[in-house]
Coordinates of C-alpha atoms in Angstrom, one line a residue:
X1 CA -16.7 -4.7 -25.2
X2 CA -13.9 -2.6 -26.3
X3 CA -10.7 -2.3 -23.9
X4 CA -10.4 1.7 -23.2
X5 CA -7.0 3.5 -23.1
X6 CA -6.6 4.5 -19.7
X7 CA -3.9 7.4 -17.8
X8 CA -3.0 6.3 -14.2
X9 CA -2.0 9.5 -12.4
X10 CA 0.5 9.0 -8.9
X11 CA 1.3 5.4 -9.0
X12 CA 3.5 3.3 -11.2
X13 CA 3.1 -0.3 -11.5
X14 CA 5.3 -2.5 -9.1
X15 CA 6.1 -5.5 -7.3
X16 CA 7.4 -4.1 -4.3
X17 CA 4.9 -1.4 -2.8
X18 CA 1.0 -2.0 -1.6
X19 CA -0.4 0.5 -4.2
X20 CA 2.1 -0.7 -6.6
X21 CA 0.8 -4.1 -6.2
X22 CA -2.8 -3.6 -6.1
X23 CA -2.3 -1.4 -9.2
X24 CA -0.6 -4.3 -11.3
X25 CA -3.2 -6.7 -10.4
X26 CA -6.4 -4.9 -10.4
X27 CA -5.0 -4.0 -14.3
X28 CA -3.3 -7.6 -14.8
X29 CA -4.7 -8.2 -18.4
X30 CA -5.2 -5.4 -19.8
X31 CA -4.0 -4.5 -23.2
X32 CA -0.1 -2.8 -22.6
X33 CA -0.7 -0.1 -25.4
X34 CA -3.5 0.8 -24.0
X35 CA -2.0 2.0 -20.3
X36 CA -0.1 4.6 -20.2
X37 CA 1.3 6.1 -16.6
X38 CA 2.7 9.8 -15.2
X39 CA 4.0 10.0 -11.8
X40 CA 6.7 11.9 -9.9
X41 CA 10.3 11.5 -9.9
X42 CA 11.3 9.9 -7.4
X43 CA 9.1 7.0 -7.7
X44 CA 10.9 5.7 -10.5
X45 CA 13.5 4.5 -7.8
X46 CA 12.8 0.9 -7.4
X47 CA 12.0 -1.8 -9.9
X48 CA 9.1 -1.2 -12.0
X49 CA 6.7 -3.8 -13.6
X50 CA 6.5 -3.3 -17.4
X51 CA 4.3 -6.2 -17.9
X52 CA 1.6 -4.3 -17.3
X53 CA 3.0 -1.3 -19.8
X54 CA 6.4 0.4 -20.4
X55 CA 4.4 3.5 -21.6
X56 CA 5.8 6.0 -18.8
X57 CA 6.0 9.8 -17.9
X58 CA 8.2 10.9 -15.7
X59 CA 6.9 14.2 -13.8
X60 CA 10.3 16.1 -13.6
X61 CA 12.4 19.2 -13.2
X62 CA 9.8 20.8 -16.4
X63 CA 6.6 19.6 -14.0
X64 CA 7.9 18.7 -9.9
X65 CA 8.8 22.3 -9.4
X66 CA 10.4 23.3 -5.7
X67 CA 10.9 26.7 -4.0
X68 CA 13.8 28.2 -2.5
X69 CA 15.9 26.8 -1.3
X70 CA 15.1 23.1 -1.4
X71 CA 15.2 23.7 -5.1
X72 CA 18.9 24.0 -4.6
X73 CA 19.0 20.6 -2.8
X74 CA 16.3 18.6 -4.2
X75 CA 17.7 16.3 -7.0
X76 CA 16.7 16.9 -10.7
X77 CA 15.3 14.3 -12.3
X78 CA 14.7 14.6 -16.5
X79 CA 11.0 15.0 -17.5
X80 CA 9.7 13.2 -20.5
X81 CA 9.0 9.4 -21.6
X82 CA 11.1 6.9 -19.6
X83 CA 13.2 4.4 -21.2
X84 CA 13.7 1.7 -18.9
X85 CA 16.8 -0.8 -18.4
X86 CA 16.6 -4.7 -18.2
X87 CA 16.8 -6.3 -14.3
X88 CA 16.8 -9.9 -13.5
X89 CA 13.4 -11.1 -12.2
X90 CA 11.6 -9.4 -15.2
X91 CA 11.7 -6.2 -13.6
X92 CA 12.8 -3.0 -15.4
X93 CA 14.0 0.1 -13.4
X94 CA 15.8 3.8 -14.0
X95 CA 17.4 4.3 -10.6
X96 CA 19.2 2.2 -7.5
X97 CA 16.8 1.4 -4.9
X98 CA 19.4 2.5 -2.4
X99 CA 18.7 5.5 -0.4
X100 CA 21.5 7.9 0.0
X101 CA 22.5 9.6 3.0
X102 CA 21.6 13.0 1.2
X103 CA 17.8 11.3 0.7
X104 CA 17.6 9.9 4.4
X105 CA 18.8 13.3 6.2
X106 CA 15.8 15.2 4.1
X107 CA 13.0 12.7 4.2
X108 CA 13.7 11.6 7.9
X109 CA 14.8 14.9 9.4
X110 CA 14.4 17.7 7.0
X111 CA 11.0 17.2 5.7
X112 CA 9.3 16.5 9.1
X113 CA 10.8 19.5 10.1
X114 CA 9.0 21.5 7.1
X115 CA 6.2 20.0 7.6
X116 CA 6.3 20.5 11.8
X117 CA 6.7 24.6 11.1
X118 CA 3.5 24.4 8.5
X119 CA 5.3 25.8 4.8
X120 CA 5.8 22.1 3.5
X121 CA 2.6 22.4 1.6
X122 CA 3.5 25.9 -0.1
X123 CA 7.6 24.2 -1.4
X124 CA 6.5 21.9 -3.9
X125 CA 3.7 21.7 -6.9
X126 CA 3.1 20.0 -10.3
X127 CA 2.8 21.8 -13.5
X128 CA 1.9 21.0 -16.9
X129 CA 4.6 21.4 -18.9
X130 CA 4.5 21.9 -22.6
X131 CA 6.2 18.7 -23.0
X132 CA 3.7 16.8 -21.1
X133 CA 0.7 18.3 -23.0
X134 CA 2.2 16.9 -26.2
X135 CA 2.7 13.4 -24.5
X136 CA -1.1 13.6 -23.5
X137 CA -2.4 14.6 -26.3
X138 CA -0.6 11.8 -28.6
X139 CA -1.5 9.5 -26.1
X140 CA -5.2 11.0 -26.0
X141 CA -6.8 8.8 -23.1
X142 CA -10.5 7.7 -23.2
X143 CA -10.6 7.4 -18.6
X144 CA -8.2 9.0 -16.2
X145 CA -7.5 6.5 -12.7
X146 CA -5.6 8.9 -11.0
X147 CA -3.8 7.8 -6.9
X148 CA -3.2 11.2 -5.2
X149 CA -1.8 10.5 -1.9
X150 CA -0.3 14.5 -1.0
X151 CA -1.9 17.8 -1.9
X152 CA 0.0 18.5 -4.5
X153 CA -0.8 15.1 -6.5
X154 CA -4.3 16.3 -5.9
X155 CA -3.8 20.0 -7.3
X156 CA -2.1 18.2 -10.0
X157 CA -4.7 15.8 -10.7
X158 CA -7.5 18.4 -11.0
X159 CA -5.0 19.9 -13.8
X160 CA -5.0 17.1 -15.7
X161 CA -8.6 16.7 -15.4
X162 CA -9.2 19.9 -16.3
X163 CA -6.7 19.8 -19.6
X164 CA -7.8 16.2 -20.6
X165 CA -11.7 16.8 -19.8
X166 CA -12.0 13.1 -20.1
X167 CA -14.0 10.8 -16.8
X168 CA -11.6 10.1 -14.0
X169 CA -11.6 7.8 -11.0
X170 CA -10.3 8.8 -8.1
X171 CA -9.0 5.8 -5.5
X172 CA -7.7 6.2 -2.0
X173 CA -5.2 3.9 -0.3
X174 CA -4.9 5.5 3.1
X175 CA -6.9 8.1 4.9
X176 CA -3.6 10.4 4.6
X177 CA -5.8 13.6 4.7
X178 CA -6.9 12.8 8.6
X179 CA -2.5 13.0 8.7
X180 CA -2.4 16.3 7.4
X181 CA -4.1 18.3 10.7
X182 CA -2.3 15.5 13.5
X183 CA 0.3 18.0 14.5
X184 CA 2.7 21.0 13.5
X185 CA 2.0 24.8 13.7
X186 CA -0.7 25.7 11.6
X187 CA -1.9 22.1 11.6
X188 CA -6.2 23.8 11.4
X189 CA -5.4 25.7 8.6
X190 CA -3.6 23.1 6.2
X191 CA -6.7 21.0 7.5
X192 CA -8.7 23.2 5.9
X193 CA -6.9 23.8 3.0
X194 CA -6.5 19.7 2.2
X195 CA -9.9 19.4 2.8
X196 CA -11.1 21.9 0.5
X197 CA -8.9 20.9 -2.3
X198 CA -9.6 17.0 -2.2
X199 CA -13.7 18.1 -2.1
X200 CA -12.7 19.9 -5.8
X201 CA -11.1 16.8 -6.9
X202 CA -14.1 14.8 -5.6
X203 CA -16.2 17.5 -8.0
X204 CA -14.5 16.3 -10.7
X205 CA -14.6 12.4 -10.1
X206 CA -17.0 10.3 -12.0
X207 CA -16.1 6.9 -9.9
X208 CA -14.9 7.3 -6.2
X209 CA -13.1 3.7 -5.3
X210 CA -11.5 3.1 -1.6
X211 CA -9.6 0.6 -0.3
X212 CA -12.6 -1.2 2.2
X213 CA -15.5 -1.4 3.0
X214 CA -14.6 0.4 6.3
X215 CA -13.2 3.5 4.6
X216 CA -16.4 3.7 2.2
X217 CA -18.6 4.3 5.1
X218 CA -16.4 7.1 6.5
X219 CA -16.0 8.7 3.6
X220 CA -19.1 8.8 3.2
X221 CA -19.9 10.3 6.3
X222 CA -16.7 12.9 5.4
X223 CA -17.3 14.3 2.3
X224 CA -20.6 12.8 1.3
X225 CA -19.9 10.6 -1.5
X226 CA -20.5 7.2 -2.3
X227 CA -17.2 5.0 -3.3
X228 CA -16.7 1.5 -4.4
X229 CA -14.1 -0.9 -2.3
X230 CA -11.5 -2.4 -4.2
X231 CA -8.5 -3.8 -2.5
X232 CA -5.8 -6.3 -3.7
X233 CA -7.0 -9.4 -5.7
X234 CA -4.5 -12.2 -6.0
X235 CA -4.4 -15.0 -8.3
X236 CA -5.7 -18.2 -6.0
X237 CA -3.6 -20.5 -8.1
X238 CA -0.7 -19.0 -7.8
X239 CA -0.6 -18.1 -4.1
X240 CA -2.2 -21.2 -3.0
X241 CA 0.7 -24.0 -4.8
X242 CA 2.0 -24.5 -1.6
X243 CA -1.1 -24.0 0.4
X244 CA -0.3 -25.4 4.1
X245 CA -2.5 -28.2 5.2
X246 CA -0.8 -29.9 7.8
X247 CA -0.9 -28.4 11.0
X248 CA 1.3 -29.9 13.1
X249 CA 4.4 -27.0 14.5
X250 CA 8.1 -27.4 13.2
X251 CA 10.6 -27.8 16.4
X252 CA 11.5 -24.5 15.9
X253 CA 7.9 -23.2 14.9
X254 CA 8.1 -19.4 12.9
X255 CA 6.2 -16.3 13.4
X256 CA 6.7 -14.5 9.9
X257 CA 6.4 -10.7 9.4
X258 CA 7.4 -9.5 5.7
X259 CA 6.9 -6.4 5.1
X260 CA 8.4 -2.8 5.5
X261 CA 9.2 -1.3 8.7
X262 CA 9.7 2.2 10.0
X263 CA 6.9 4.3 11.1
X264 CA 3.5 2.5 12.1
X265 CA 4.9 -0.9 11.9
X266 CA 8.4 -0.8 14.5
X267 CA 6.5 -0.5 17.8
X268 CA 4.3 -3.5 17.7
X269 CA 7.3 -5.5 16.2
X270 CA 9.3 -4.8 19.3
X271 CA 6.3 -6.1 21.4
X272 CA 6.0 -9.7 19.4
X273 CA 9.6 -9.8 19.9
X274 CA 9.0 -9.7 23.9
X275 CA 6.4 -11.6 23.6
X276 CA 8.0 -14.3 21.8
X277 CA 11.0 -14.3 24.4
X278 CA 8.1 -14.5 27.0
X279 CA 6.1 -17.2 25.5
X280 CA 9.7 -20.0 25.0
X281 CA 10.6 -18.7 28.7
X282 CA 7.4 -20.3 30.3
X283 CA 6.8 -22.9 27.4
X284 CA 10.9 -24.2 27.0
X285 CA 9.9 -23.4 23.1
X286 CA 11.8 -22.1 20.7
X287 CA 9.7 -20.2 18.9
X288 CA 11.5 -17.9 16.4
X289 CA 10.3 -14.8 15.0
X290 CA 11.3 -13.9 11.7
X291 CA 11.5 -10.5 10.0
X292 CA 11.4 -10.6 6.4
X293 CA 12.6 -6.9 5.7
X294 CA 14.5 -4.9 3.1
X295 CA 17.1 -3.6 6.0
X296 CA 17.2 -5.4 9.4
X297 CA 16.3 -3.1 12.4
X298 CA 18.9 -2.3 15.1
X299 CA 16.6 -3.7 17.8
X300 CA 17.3 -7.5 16.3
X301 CA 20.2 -8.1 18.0
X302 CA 18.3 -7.9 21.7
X303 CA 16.4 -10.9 21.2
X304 CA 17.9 -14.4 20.7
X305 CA 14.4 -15.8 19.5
X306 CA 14.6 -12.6 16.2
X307 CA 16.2 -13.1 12.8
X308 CA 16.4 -11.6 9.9
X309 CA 16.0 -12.3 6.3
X310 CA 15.8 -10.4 3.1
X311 CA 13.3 -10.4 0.7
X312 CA 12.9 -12.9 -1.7
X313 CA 11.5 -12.8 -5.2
X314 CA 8.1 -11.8 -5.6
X315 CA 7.5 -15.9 -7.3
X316 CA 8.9 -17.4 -4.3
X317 CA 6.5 -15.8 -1.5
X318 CA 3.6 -18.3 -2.0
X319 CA 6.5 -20.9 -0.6
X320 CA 7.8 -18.4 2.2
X321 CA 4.3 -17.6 3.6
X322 CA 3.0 -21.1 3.3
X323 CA 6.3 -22.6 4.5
X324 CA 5.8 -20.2 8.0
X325 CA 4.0 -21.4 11.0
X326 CA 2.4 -18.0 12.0
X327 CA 1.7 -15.1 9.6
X328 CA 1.9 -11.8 11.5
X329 CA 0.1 -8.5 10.2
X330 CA 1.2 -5.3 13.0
X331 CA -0.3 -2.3 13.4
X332 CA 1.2 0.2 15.8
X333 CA -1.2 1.7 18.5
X334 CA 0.0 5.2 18.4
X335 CA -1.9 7.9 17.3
X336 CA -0.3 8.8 14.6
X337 CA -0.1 5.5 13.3
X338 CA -4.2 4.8 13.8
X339 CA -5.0 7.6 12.0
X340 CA -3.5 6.7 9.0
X341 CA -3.7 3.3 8.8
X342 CA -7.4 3.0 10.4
X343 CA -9.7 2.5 7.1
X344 CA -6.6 0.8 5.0
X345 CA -6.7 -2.7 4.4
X346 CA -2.7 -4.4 4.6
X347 CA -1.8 -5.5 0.5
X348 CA -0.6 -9.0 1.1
X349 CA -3.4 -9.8 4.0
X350 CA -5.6 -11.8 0.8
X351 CA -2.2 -13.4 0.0
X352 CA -1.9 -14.6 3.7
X353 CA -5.1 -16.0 3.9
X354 CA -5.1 -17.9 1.0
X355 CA -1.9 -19.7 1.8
X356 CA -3.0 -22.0 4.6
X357 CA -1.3 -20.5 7.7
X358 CA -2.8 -19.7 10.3
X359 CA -2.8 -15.6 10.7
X360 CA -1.7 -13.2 13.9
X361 CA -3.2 -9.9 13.8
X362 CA -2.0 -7.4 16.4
X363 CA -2.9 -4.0 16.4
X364 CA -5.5 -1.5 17.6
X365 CA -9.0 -1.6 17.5
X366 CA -11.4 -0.4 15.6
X367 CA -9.8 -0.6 12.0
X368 CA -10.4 -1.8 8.8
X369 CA -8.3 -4.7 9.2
X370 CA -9.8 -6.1 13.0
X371 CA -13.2 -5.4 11.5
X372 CA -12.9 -7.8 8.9
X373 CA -11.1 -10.5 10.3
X374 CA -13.6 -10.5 13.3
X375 CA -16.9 -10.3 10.9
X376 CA -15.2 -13.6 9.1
X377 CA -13.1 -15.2 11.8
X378 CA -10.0 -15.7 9.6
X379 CA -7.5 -14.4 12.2
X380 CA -6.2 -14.8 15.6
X381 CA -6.9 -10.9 16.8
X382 CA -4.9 -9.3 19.5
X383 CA -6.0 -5.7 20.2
X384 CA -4.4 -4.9 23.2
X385 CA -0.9 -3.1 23.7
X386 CA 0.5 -5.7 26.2
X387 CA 3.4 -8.2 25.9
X388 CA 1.3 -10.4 28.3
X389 CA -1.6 -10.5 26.7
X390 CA -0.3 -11.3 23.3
X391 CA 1.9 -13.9 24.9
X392 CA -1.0 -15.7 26.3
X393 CA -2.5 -15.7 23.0
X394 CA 0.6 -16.8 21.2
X395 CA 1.0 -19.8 23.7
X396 CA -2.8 -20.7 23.4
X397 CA -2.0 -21.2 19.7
X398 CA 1.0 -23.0 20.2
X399 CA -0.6 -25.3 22.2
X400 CA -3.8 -26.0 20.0
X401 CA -3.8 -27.0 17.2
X402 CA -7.7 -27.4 16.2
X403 CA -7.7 -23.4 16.7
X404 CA -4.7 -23.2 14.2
X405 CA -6.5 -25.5 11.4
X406 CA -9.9 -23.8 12.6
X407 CA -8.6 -20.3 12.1
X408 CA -6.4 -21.2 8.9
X409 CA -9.1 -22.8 6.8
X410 CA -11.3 -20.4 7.1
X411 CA -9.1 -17.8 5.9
X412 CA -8.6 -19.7 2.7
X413 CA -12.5 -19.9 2.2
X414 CA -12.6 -16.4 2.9
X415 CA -9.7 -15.1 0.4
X416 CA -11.1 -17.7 -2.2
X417 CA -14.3 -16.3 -2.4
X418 CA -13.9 -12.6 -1.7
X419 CA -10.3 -11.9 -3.2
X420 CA -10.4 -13.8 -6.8
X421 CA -8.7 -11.6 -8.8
X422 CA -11.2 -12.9 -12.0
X423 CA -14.3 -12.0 -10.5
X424 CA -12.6 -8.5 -8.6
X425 CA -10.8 -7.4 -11.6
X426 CA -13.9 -8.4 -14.5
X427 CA -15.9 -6.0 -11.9
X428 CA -13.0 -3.3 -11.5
X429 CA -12.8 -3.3 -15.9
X430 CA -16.3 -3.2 -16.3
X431 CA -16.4 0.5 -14.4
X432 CA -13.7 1.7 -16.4
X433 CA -15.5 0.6 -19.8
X434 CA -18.5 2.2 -18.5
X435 CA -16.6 5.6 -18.5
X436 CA -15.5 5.2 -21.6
X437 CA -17.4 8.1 -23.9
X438 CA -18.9 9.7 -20.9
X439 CA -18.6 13.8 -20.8
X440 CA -16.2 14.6 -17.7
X441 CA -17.8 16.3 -15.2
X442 CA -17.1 19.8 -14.6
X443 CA -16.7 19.8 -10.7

């Protein structure tokens, strides 16, 4: 079976994002010359994984097209293939991870504010430029795997579908169209509008792949089309060299939460913090909490039990996670936050499992995340938005450590037998070779 040349659309390969991640391993493998990415400007700024394949195309200033007057503002970035610079770690990049204050005052304040008064939509939009036609053409794809997470990366991708006329798959991360509608004036109308446009992209999708099982079934019910799950497979041997399997807490026993935190994640963190104060009040514990972040939140410094640490290398997180005595995956109970996060499945929850701890989930109910760990009992789940609840669940674990082995151990046989990335990614390659040669669909 030959190896098709494939164009991913939206999402560069990484070490450091969810879809990032999922993208490098679901293509770990595959032949380098024959991927090939184009994705907007600014997500060039962080460390990219050229393992996979340095063939890039940045979407800039000739394609990522703003309107008055945030094109006075906006930062231009040069279009075109991307040469990229040597980091430590085997990482490549083009740009400093930092934010700067000019980026945090428009993504944090400005954009909301766009957004809130309904003409964020109507700003921004991606072209086909003349350049990029000639770097499509030369690369001449056989499938398209596009990520479109905003409407214009959706407009876009029906573009490119429409230039290449070559079989494209379509995968969602996050429900981020039930975001669109949540709030803002005008809020029916761009719900409309989103709608409308993803169904056209849909038209023109031969595969349809979602992120779980969960999301399958709604989309299904949404927009009437059938989609395969494929979330993040992970490499068992690697994640599981320093698999826990002695149960027994440390003096100082650690709750672990890496990850990002902001928006959806913050509010939940605050309430494990409390809870953790709660649980060494009662107990005479010292049970730490520790936040494995890239910037530490303000709110650290209220809590003696909370601590911070930086991340670490992506090679050294098998030794972190298995080296923790609890593994915390948070969800914030807000509106907002449900709706986007509801049908997603959390990137390094297969790399949890697999590593021997024992698993805290706490967030609300009725997502993709509580579904699963409930059907397969591979998590201590805590669905209720109360500092004495999870406390009391928190000490129940402390204090027993059957459940702890029970609950750990059966995430491992869960993740070992539903998360191998050589079955997952032999089954994810086998769709994509089935495109290959196929007439596009017309939509």
């Amino acid at each position: 079976m030959t190896t098709p040349k494939v164009l991913v659309v939206g999402q560069p390969f990484t070490r450091h994002t969810g879809g990032g991640i999922t993208l490098s391993n679901l293509f770990a493998g595959w032949d380098p010359d024959k991927l090939a990415v184009a994705c907007v400007d600014n997500l060039f700024e962080g460390n990219i994984d050229t393992s996979v394949t340095d063939n890039y195309y940045r979407l800039g200033e000739k394609e990522h097209k703003w309107a008055f007057p945030l094109s006075l503002i906006k930062k231009k970035y040069p279009s075109g293939p991307v040469t990229f610079e040597e980091r430590q770690g085997g990482q490549k990049s083009t740009e400093s991870t930092k934010r700067s204050l000019r980026v945090r005052l428009i993504m944090d304040y400005f954009f909301p504010f766009l957004q809130f008064i309904g003409v964020f939509h109507l700003l921004s939009r991606i072209v086909m430029s003349d350049e990029l036609k000639h770097w499509l053409d030369e690369y001449d794809p056989d499938v398209i795997y596009a990520q479109a997470p905003t409407r214009e990366m959706v407009l876009f991708c029906i573009a490119i579908h429409d230039y290449l006329k070559k079989p494209m798959i379509y995968h969602v991360m996050d429900d981020w169209p039930s975001t669109i509608g949540s709030d803002g004036l005008f809020k029916n109308y761009w719900k409309k509008v989103v709608e409308r446009d993803l169904k056209t992209l849909l038209g023109r999708t031969d595969v349809f792949m979602s992120i779980s099982d969960f999301m399958s079934e709604e989309y299904k019910r949404r927009y009437g089309r059938d989609s395969v799950a494929f979330h993040n497979p992970i490499e068992i041997d690697f994640w599981k060299k320093y698999q826990r399997t002695d149960y027994a807490l440390a003096e100082c026993p650690n709750i672990l939460y890496a990850g990002r935190t902001g928006l959806g994640i913050d509010s939940s963190l605050v309430t494990v913090a409390q809870a953790v104060a709660k649980v060494n009040k009662e107990l005479g514990t010292a049970v730490r909490f520790t936040l494995q972040t890239g910037t530490k939140p303000d709110w650290i410094d209220q809590y003696d039990c909370v601590y911070h640490n930086s991340f670490v290398p992506y090679e050294e997180l098998p030794r972190v996670f298995s080296g923790a005595d609890f593994l915390l995956l948070p969800y914030d109970f807000s509106d907002q936050a449900l709706k986007f996060i509801k049908y997603s499945m959390p990137t390094k929850a297969p790399e949890f499992m697999v590593s021997g701890t024992p698993i805290i989930i706490f967030g609300p109910d009725q997502t993709a995340l509580v579904n699963y760990a409930r059907a397969y009992n591979w998590a201590e789940v805590v669905t209720r938005n109360s500092v004495e609840v999870l406390a009391d669940r928190i000490k129940h674990l402390v204090q027993n450590e059957s459940m702890r082995r029970r609950i750990a151990l059966k995430a491992v046989e869960v993740a070992e037998s539903r998360h191998d990335a050589r079955e997952i990614t032999r089954a994810f390659s086998g769709i994509i070779c089935s495109l290959e040669g196929q007439q596009a669909l017309v939509g």
